Coordinates of C-alpha atoms in Angstrom, one line a residue:
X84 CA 72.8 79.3 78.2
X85 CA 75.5 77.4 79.6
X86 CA 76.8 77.0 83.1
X87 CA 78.5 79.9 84.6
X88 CA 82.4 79.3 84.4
X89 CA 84.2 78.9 87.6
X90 CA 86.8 81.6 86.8
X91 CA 88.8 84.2 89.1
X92 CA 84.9 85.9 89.7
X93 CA 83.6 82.9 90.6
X94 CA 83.6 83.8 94.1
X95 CA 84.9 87.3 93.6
X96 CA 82.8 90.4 93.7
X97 CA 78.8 90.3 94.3
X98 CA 77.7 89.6 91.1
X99 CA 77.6 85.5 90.3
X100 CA 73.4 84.8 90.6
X101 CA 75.0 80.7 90.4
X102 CA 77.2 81.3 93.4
X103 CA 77.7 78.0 95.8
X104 CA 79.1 80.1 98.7
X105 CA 78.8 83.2 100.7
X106 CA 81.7 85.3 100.9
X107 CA 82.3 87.6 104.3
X108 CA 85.1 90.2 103.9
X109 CA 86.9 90.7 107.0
X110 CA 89.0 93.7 108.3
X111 CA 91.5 92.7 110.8
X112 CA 92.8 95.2 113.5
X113 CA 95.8 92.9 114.1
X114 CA 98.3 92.2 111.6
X115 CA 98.7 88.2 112.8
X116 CA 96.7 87.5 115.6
X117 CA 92.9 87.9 114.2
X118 CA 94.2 86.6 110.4
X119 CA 95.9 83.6 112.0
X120 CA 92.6 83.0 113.8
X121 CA 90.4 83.2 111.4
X122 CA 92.9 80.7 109.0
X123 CA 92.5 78.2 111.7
X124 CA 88.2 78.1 112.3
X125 CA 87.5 78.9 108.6
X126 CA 87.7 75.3 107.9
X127 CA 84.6 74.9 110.1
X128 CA 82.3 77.0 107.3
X129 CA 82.7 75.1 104.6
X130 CA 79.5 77.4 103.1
X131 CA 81.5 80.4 103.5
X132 CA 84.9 81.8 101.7
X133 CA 86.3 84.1 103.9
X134 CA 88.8 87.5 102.9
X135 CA 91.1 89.3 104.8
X136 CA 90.1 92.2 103.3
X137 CA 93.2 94.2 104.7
X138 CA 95.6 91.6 104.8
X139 CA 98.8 94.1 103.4
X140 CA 97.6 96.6 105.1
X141 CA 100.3 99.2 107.4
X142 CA 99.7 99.6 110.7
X143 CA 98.6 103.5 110.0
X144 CA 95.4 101.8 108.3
X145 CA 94.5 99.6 110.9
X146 CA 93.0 101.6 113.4
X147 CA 89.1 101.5 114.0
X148 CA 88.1 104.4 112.0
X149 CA 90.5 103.5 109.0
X150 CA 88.9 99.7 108.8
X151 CA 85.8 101.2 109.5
X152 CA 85.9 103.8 106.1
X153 CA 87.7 100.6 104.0
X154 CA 85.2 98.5 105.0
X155 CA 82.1 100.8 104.5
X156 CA 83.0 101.6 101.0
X157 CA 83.7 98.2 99.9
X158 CA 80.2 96.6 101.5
X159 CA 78.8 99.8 99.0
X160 CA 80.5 98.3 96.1
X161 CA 79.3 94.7 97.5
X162 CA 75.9 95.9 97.6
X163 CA 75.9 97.4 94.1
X164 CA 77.3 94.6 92.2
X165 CA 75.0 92.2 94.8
X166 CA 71.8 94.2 93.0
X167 CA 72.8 93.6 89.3
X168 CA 74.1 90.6 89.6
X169 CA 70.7 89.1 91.1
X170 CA 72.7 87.6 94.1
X171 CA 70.2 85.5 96.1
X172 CA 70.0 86.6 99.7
X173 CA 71.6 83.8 101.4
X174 CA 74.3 84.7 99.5
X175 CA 74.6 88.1 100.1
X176 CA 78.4 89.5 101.0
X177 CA 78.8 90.4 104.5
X178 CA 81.5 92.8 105.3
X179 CA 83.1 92.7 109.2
X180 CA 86.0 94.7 111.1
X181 CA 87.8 92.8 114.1
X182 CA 89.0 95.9 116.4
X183 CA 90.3 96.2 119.9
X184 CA 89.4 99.2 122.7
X185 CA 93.1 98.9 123.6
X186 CA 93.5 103.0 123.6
X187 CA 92.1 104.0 120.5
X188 CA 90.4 107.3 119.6
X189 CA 86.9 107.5 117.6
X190 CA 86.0 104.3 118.9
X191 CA 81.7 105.2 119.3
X192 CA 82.2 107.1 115.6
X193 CA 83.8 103.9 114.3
X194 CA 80.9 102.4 115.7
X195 CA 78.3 104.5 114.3
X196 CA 79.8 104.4 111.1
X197 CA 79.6 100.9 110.4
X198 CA 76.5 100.7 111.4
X199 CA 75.2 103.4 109.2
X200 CA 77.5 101.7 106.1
X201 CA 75.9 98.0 106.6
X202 CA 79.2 96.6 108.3
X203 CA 79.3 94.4 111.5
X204 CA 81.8 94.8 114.4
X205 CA 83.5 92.4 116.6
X206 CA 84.6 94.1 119.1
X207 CA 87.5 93.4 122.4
X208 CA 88.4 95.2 125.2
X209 CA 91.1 95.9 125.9
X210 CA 92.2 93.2 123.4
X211 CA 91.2 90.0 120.8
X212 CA 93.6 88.3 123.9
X213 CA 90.2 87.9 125.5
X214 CA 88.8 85.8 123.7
X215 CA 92.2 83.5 123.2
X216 CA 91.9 83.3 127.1
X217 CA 88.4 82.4 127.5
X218 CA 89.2 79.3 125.4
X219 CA 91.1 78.1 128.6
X220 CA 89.8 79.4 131.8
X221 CA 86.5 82.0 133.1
X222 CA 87.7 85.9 133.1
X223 CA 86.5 88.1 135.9
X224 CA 87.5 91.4 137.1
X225 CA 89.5 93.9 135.1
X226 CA 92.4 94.4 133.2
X227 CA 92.4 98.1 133.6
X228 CA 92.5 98.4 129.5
X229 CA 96.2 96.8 129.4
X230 CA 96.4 94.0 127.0
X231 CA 99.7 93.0 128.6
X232 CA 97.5 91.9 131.6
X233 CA 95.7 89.6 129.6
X234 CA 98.5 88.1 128.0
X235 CA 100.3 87.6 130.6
X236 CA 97.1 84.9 132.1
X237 CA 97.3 83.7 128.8
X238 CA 98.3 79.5 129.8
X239 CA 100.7 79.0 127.2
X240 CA 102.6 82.6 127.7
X241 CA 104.9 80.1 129.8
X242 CA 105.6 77.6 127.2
X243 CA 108.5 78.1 125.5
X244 CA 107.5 76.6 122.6
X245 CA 104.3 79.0 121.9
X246 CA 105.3 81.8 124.3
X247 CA 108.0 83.0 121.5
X248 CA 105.6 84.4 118.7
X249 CA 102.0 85.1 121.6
X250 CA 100.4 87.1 118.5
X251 CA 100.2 83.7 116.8
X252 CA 97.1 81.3 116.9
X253 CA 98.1 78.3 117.2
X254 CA 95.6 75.3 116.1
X255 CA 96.4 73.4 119.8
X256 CA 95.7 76.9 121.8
X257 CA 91.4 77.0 120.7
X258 CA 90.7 73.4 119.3
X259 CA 87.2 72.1 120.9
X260 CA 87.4 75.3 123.1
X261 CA 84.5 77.3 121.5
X262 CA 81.9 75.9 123.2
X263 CA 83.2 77.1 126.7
X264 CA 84.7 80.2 125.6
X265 CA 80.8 81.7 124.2
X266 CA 79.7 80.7 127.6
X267 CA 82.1 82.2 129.6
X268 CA 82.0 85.4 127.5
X269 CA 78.5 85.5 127.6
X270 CA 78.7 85.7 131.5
X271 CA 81.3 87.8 131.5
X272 CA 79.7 90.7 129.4
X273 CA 76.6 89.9 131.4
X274 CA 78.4 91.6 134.3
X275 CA 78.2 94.8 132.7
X276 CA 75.0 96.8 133.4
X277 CA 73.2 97.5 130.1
X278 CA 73.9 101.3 130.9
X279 CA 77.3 101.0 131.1
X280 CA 78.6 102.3 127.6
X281 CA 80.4 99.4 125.6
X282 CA 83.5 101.1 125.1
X283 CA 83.9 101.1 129.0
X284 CA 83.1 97.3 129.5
X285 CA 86.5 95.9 130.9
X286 CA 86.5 92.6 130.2
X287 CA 84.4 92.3 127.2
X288 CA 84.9 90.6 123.8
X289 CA 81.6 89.5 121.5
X290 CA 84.2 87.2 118.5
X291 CA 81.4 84.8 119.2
X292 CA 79.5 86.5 116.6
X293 CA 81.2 86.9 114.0
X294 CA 82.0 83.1 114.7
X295 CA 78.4 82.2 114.4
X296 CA 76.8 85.1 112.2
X297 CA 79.7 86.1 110.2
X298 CA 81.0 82.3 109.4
X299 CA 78.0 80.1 110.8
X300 CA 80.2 78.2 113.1
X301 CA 78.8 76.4 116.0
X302 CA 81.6 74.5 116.8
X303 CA 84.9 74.0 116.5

């Protein structure tokens, strides 16, 4: 038998036994903020192609339940074509959904349900902001689930240059920050008692792990 040909399926759905790469589908909340993101670190994971799953996506389809049901039924198809196609388990698909608290409904459902479907969540409150802010500075107290109030601390919100598109990543606003900003949000969500209910932990963001499990960044 030959070698497999590198087509369109190469790294398409789960079914190449020869693949060189795992390939995590993502579901973004944000229309540019989290895919703009995600364009910049990806470089980092050179053993892992990375989707926007959602990228043309409306806004009515980007709330946590919506990404939530996409993203469950495609880690089933994942799964299926993963078991006929003999995928070997480091290579197995993972299937994640980037969503803010911000004032959302269904949040602990949306939660439940990925879990039950197989899907991981990286979750923010109130917003991803959090975790573009830790890459500068610590973050206590609250924000009282207002998104503008992170912005607002954000450093480069007063640069003219950066402060006219904030949704943006920008390569200059996180490079060589991600070592500090996993530290800082793992002391930050450490002030949160383990009873308190994570939908109600204001600030809290845990990006870091789709950084490190989703894409196996350490570093960037």
């Amino acid at each position: 038998m030959g070698k497999p040909k590198k087509g369109k399926d190469w790294l398409g759905p789960a079914k190449q036994s020869g693949r060189r790469r795992r390939v995590v589908h993502v579901f973004t909340e944000g229309l540019v903020t989290e895919p703009s993101y995600i364009e910049i670190i990806k470089g980092h994971a050179p053993t892992v192609e990375v989707r926007i799953a959602n990228a043309s996506a409306p806004g009515s389809q980007r709330k946590p339940l919506k990404l939530v049901e996409a993203a469950v039924k495609l880690m089933d198809k994942e799964r299926r074509e993963a078991r006929r196609g003999g995928l070997a388990p480091e290579y197995l698909p993972q299937v994640w959904c980037l969503f803010d608290r911000d004032e959302h409904e269904g949040i602990e459902t949306a939660f439940r349900q990925a879990r039950d479907g197989g899907v991981e969540v990286a979750f923010s409150h109130p917003c991803f902001e959090v975790w573009r802010l830790l890459h500068h500075k610590p973050v206590t107290g609250t924000f009282g689930g207002v998104c503008g109030h992170v912005v607002a601390r954000l450093p480069f919100a007063r640069d003219p240059k950066d402060a006219a598109n904030l949704k943006l990543v920008l390569p200059h606003q996180i490079t060589g920050g991600y070592p500090e900003a996993k530290e800082r949000a793992l002391r930050m969500n450490a002030e949160h008692g383990d009873h308190e209910p994570l939908v109600k932990r204001d600030p809290y963001t845990d990006v870091h792990e789709f950084v490190e499990r989703g894409l196996g960044i350490t570093k960037y």
